[in-house]
Coordinates of N, CA, C and O in Angstrom, one line a residue:
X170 N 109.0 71.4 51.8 CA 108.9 72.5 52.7 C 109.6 73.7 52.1 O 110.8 73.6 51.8
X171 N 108.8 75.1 51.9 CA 109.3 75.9 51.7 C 110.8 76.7 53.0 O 111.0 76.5 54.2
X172 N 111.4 77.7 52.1 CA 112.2 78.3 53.0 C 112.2 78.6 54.2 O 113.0 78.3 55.2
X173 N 110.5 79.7 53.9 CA 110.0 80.3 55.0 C 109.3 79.7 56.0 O 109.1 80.2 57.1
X174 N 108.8 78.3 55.6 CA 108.4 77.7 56.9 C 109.3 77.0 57.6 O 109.0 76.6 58.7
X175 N 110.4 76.7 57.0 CA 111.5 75.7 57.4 C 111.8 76.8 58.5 O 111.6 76.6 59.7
X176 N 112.3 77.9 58.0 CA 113.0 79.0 59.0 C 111.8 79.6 60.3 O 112.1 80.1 61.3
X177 N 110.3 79.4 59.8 CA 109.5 79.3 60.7 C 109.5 78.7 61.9 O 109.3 79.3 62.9
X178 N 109.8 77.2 61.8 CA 109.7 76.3 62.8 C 110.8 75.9 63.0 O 110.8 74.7 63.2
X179 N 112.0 76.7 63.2 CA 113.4 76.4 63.8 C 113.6 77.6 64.6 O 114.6 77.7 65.3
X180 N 112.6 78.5 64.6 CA 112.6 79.5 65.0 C 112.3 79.3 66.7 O 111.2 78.9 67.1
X181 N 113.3 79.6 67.6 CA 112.7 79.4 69.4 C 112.0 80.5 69.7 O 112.2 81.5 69.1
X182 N 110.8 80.2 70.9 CA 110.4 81.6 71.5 C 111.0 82.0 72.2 O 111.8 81.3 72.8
X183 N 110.8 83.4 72.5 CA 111.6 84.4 73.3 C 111.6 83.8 74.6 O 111.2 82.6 74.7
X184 N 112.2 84.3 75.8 CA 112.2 84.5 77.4 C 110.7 84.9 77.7 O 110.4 85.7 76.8
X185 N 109.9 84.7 78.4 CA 108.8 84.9 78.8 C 108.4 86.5 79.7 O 108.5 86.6 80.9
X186 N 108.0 87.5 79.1 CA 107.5 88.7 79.7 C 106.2 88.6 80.6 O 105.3 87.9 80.9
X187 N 107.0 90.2 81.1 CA 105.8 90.8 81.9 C 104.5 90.7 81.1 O 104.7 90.7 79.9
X188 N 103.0 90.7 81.6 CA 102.2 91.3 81.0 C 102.0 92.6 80.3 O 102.5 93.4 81.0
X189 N 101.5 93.2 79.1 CA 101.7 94.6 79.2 C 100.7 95.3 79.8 O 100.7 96.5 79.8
X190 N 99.7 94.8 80.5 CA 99.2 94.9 81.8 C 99.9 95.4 83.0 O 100.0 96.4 83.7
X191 N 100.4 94.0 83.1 CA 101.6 94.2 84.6 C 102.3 95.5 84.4 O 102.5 96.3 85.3
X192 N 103.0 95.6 82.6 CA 103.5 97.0 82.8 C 103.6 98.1 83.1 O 104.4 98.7 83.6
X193 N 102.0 98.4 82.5 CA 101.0 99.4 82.9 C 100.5 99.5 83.9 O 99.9 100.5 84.1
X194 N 100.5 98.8 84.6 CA 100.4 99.0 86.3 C 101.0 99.5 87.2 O 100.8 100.3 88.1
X195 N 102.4 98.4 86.5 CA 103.6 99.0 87.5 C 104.3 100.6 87.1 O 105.0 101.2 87.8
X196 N 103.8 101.1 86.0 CA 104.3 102.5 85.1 C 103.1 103.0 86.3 O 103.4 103.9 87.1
X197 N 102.1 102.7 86.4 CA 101.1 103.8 87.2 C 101.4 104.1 88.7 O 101.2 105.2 89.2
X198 N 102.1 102.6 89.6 CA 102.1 102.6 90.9 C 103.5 103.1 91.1 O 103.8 103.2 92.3
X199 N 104.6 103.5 90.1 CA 105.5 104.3 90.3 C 105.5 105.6 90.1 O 106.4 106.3 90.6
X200 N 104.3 106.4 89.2 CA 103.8 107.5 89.4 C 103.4 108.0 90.4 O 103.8 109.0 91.0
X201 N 102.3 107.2 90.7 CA 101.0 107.6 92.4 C 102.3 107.3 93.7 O 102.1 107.9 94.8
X202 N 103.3 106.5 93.6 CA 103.8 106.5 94.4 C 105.1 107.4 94.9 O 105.7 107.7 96.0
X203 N 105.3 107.8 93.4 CA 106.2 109.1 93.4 C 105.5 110.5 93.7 O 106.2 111.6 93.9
X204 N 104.4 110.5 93.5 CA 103.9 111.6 93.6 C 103.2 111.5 95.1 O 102.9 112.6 95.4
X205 N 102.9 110.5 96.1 CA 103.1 110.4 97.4 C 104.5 111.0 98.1 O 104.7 111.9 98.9
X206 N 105.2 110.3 97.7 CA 106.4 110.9 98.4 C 107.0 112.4 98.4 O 107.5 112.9 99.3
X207 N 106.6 112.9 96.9 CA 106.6 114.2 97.4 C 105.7 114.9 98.0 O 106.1 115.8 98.7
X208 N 103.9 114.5 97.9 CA 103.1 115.4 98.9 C 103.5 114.4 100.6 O 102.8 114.7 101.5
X209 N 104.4 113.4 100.8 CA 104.6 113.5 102.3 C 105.3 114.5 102.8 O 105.2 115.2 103.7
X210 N 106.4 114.4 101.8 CA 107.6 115.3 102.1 C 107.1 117.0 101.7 O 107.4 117.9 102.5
X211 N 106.8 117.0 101.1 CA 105.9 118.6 101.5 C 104.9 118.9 102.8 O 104.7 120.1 103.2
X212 N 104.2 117.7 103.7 CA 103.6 117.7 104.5 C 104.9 118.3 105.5 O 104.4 119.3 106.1
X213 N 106.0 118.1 105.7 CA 107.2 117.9 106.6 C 107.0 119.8 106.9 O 106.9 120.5 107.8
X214 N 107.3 119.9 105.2 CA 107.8 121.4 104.8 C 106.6 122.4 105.7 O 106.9 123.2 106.6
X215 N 105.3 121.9 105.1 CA 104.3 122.8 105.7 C 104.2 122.8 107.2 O 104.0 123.8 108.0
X216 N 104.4 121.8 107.3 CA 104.5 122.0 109.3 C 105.6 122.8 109.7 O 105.7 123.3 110.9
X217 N 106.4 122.9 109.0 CA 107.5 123.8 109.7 C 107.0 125.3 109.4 O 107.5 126.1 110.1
X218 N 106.1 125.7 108.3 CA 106.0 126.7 108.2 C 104.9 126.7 109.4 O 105.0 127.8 110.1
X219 N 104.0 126.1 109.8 CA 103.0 125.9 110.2 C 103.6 126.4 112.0 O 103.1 127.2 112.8
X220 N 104.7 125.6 112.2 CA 105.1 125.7 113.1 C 105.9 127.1 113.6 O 106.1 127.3 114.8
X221 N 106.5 127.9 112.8 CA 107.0 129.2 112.4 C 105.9 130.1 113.0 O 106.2 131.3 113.0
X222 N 104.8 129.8 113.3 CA 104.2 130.5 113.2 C 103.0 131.4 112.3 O 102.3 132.4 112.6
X223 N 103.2 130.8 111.5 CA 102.2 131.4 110.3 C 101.1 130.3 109.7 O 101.3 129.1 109.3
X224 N 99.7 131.2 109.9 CA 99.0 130.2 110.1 C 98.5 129.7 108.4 O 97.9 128.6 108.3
X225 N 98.7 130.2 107.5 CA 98.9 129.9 106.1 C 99.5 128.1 106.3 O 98.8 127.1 106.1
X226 N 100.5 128.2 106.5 CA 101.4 126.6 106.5 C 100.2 125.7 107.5 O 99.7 124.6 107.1
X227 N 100.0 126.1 108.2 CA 99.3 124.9 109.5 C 97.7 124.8 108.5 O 97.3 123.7 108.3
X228 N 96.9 125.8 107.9 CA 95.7 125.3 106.7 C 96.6 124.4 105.4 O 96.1 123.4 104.8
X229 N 97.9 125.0 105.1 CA 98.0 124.1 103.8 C 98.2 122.4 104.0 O 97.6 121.5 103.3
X230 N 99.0 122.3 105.1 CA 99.3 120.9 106.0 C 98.2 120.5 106.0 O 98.2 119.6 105.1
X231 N 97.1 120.7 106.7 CA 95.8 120.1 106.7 C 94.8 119.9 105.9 O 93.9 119.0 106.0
X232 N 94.9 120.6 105.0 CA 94.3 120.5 103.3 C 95.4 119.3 102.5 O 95.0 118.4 101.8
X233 N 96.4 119.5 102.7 CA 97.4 118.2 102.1 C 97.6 117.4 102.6 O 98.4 116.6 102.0
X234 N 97.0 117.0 104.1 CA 96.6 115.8 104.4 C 95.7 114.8 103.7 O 95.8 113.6 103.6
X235 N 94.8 115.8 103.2 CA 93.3 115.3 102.9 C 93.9 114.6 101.5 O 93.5 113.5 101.2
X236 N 94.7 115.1 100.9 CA 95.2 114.9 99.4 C 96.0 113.8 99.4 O 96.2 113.2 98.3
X237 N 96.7 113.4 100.7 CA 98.0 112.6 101.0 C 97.1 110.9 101.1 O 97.5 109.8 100.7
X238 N 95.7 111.3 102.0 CA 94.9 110.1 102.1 C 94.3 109.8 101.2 O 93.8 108.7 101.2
X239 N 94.0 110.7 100.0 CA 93.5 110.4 98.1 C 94.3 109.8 97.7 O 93.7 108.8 97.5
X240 N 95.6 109.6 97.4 CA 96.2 109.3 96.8 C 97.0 108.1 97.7 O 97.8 107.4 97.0
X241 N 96.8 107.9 99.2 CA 96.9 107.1 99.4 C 95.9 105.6 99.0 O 96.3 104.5 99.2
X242 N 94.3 105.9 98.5 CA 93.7 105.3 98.3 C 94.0 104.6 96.8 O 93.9 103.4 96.6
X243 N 94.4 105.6 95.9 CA 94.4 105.7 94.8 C 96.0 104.0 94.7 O 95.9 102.9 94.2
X244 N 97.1 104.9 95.4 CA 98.0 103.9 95.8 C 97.7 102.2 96.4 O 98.5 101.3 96.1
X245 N 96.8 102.2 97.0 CA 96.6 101.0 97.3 C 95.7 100.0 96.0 O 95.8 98.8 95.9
X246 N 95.0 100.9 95.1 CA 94.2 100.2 94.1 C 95.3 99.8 93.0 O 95.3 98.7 92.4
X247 N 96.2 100.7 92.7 CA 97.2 100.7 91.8 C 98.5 99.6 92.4 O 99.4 99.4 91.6
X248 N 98.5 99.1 93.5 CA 99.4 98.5 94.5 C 98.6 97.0 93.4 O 99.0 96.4 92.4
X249 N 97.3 96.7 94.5 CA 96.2 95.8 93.9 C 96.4 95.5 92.5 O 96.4 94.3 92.3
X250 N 96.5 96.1 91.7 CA 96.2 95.5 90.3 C 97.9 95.4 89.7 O 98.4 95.0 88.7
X251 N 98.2 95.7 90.5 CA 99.7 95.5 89.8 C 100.5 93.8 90.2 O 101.2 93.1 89.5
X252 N 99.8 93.6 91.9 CA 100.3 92.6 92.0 C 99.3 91.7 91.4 O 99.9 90.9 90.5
X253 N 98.5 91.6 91.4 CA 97.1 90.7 91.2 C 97.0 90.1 89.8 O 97.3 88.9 89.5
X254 N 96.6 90.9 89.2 CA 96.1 90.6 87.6 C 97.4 91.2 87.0 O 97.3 91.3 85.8
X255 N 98.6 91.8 87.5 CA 99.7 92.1 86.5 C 100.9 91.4 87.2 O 102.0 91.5 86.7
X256 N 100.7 90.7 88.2 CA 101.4 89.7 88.2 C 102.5 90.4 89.0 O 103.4 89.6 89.1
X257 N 102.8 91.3 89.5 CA 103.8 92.1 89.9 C 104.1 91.5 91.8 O 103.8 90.4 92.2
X258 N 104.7 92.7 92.6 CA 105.3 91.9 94.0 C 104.6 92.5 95.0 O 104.3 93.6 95.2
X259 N 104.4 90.9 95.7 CA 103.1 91.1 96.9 C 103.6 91.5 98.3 O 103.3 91.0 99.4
X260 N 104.6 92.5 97.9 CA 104.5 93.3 99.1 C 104.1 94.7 99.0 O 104.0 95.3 100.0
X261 N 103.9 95.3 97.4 CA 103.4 96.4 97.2 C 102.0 96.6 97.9 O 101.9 97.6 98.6
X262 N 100.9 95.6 97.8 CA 100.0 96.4 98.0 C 99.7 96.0 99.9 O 98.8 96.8 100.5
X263 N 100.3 95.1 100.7 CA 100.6 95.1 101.5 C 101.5 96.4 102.5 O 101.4 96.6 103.7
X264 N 102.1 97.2 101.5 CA 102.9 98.0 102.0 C 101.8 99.1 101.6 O 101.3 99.3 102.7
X265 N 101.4 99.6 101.0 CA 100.2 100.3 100.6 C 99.1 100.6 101.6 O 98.6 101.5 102.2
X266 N 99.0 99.1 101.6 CA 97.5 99.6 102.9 C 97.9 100.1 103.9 O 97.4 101.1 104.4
X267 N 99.4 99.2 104.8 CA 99.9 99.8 105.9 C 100.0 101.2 105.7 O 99.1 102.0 106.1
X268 N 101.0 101.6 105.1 CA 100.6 103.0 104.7 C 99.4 104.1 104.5 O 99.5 105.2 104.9
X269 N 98.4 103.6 104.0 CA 96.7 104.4 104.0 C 96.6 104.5 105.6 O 96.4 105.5 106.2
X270 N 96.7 103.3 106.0 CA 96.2 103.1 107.8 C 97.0 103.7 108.5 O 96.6 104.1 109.7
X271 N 98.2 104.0 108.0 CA 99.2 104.7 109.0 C 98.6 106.4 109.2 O 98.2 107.0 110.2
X272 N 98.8 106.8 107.4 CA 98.1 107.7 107.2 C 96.7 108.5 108.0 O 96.7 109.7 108.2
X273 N 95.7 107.7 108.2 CA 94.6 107.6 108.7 C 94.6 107.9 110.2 O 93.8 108.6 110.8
X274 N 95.9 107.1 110.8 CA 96.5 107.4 112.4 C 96.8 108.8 112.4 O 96.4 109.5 113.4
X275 N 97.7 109.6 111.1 CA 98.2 110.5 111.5 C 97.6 111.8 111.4 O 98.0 112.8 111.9
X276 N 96.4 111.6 110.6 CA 95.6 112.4 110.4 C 94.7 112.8 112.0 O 94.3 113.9 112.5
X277 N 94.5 111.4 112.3 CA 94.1 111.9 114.3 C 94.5 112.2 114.9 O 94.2 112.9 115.9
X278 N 95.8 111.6 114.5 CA 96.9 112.3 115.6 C 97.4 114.1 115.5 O 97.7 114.9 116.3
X279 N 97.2 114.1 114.2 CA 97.2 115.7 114.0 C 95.8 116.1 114.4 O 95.5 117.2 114.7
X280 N 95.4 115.7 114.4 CA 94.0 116.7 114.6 C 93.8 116.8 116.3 O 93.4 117.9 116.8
X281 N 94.2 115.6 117.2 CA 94.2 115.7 118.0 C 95.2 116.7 119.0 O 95.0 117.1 120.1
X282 N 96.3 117.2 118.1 CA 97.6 117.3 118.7 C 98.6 116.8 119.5 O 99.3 117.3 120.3
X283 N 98.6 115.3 119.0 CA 99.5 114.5 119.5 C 100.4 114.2 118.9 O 100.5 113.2 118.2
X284 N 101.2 115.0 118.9 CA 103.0 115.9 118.3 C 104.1 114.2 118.5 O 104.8 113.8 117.6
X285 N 103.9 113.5 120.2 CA 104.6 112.5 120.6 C 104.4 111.3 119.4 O 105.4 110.6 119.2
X286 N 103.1 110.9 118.7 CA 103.1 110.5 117.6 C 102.9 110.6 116.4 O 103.3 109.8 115.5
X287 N 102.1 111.9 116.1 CA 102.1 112.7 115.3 C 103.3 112.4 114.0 O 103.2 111.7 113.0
X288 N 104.5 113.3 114.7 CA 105.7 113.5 114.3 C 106.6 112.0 114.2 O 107.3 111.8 113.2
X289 N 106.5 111.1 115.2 CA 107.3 110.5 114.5 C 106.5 108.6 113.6 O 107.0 107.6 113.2
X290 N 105.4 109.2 113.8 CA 104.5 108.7 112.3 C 104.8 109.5 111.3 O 105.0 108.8 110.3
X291 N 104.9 110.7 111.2 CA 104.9 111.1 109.6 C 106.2 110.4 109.3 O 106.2 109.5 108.4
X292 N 107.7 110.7 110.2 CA 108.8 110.3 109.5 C 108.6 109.0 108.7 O 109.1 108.9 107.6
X293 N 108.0 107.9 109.5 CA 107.7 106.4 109.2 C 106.6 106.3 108.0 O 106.5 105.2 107.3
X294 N 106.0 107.2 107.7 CA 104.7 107.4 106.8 C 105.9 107.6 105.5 O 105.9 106.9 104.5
X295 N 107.1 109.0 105.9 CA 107.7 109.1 104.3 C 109.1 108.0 104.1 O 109.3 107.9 102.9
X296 N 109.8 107.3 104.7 CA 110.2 106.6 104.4 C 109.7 104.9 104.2 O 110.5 104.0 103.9
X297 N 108.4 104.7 104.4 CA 107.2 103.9 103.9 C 106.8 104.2 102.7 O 106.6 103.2 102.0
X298 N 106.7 105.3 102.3 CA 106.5 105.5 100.7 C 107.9 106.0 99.7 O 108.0 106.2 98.5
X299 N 108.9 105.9 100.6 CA 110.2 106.0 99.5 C 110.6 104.3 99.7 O 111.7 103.8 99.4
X300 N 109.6 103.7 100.2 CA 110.3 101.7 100.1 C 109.5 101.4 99.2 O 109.9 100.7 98.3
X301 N 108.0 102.0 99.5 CA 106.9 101.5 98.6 C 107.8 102.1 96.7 O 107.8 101.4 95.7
X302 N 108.2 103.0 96.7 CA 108.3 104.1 95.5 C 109.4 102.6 95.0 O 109.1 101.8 94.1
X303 N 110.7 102.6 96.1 CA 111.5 101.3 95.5 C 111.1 100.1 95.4 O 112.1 99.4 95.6
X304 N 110.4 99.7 95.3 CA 109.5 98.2 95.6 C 108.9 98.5 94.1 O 109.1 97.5 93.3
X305 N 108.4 99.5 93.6 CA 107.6 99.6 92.1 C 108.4 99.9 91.1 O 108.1 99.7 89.9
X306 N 110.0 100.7 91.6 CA 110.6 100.9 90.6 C 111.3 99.6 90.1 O 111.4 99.4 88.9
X307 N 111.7 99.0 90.9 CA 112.0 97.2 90.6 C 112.1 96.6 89.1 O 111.3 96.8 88.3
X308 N 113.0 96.0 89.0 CA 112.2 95.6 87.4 C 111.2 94.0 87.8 O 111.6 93.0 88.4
X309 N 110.3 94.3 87.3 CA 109.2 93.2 87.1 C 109.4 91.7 87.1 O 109.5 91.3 85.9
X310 N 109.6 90.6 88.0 CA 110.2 89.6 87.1 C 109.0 89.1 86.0 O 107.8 89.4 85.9
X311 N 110.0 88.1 85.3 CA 109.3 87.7 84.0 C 107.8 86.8 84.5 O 107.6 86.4 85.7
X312 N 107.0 86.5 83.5 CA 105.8 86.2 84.2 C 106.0 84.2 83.3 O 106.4 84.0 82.2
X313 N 105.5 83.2 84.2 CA 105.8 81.8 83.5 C 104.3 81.4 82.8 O 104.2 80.3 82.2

């Protein structure tokens, strides 16, 4: 037996990784999810201007609704493939849909002008995406 194979086969394998799938998932659903949290929390912003009086803020609100429910879509697929096929944690995309659907509520509820849930769905809408944002920032456990 040469050197190099002696030192080959004494050689252990590593601790067992994430997929670089799973990584690339979870790199994506901490993007779409950070970038949710700030178009909710800009949603907050625009109603206040919205509510000031100026009707600029009350069209941007409602145009960044529409954008809040894209990317809440986008968030749920990225939720999906992260737990699924990247092996990642199945409360992400669980917490995802509740959130699209919540989303979806508050979009009627705004449209309707129902302020009584309106308003305190949105608050539950952005601290739902700053749990989802911490749920993805996570480190990944190892996959067996």
């Amino acid at each position: 037996m040469t050197d190099n194979s002696r030192s080959a086969a004494t050689v252990e394998p590593s601790a067992p990784r994430p997929s670089s799938f799973g990584r690339v998932m979870q790199a994506i659903l901490v993007v779409v999810a950070l970038l949710q949290v700030i178009l909710v929390a800009t949603q907050a912003m625009l109603a206040g201007i919205g509510l000031d009086g100026r009707a600029i803020g009350a069209d941007l609100h409602e145009s960044n609704s529409t954008v809040v429910a894209i990317v809440g879509v986008v968030q749920v697929i990225a939720a999906v493939l992260w737990w699924r096929p990247g092996r990642g944690r199945g409360a992400a995309p669980l917490l995802a849909a509740g959130l699209l659907l919540a989303v979806m509520a508050q979009m009627v509820a705004g449209q309707n002008s129902v302020l009584a849930v309106h308003i305190p769905l949105g608050i539950g809408i952005l601290l739902g995406s700053i749990w989802l944002l911490r749920i993805a920032l996570r480190r990944q456990p190892s996959s067996t």
